[in-house]
XYZ file of C-alpha atoms in Angstrom:
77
model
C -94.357 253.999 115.808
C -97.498 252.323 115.692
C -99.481 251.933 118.734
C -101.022 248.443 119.014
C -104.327 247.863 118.854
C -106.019 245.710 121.742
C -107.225 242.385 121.428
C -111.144 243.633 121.478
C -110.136 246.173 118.995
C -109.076 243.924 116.378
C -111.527 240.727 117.106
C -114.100 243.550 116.003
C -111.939 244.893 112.691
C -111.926 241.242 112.008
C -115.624 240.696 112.751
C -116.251 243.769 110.544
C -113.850 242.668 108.027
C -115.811 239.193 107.672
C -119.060 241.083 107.197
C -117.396 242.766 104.428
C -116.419 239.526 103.150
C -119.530 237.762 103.181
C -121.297 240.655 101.654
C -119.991 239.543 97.951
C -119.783 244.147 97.415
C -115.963 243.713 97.247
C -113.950 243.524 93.932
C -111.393 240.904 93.860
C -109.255 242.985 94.562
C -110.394 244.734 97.545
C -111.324 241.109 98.653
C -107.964 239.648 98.696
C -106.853 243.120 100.640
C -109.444 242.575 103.366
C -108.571 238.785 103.156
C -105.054 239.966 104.100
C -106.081 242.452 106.634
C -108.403 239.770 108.128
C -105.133 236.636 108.242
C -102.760 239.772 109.945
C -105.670 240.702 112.578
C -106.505 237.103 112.998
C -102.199 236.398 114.072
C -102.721 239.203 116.469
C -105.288 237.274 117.942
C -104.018 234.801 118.446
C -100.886 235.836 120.031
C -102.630 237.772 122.462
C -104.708 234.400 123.187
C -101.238 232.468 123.277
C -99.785 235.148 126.046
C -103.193 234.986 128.134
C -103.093 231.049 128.415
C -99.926 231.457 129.541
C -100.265 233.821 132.207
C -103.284 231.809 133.193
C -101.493 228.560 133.210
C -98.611 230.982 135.356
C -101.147 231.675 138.115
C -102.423 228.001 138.958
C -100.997 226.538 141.731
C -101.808 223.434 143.512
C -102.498 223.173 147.320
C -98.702 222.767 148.461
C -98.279 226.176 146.379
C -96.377 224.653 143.266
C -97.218 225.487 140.477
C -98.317 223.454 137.601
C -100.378 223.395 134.376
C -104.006 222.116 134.181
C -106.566 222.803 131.294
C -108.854 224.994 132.258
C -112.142 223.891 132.903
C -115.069 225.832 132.519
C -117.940 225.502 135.500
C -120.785 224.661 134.495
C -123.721 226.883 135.920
């Protein structure tokens, strides 16, 4: 079984992955393998990003204690 990787662990394959990309060293080959690599990572990504927003959205309540669903809105400093 394959342990999976962590959402900070495969933002940086990706990151690495476009470096490799934008490099031009690849063959075409070994492009379209990194390009494939890089859609897979980039799904993994986003599903941990889907599954945060929701546990986010979860957690806010309003001030009778029910819950709803707001955007969230950074402060600005």
């Amino acid at each position: 079984m394959t342990e999976k990787r962590s959402f900070e662990k495969a933002m940086t394959e990706l990151e690495g992955i476009v470096r490799q990309l934008e490099s031009n060293d690849l063959t075409l080959d070994d492009s379209l393998k990194a390009f494939e690599k890089g859609v897979t990572l980039t799904r993994e990504c986003e599903t941990y990003l889907t599954e945060a927003k929701g546990k986010v959205e979860k957690l806010v309540r309003d001030a009778d204690g029910v819950e709803k669903t707001e955007a969230f809105e950074p402060r600005e400093a």
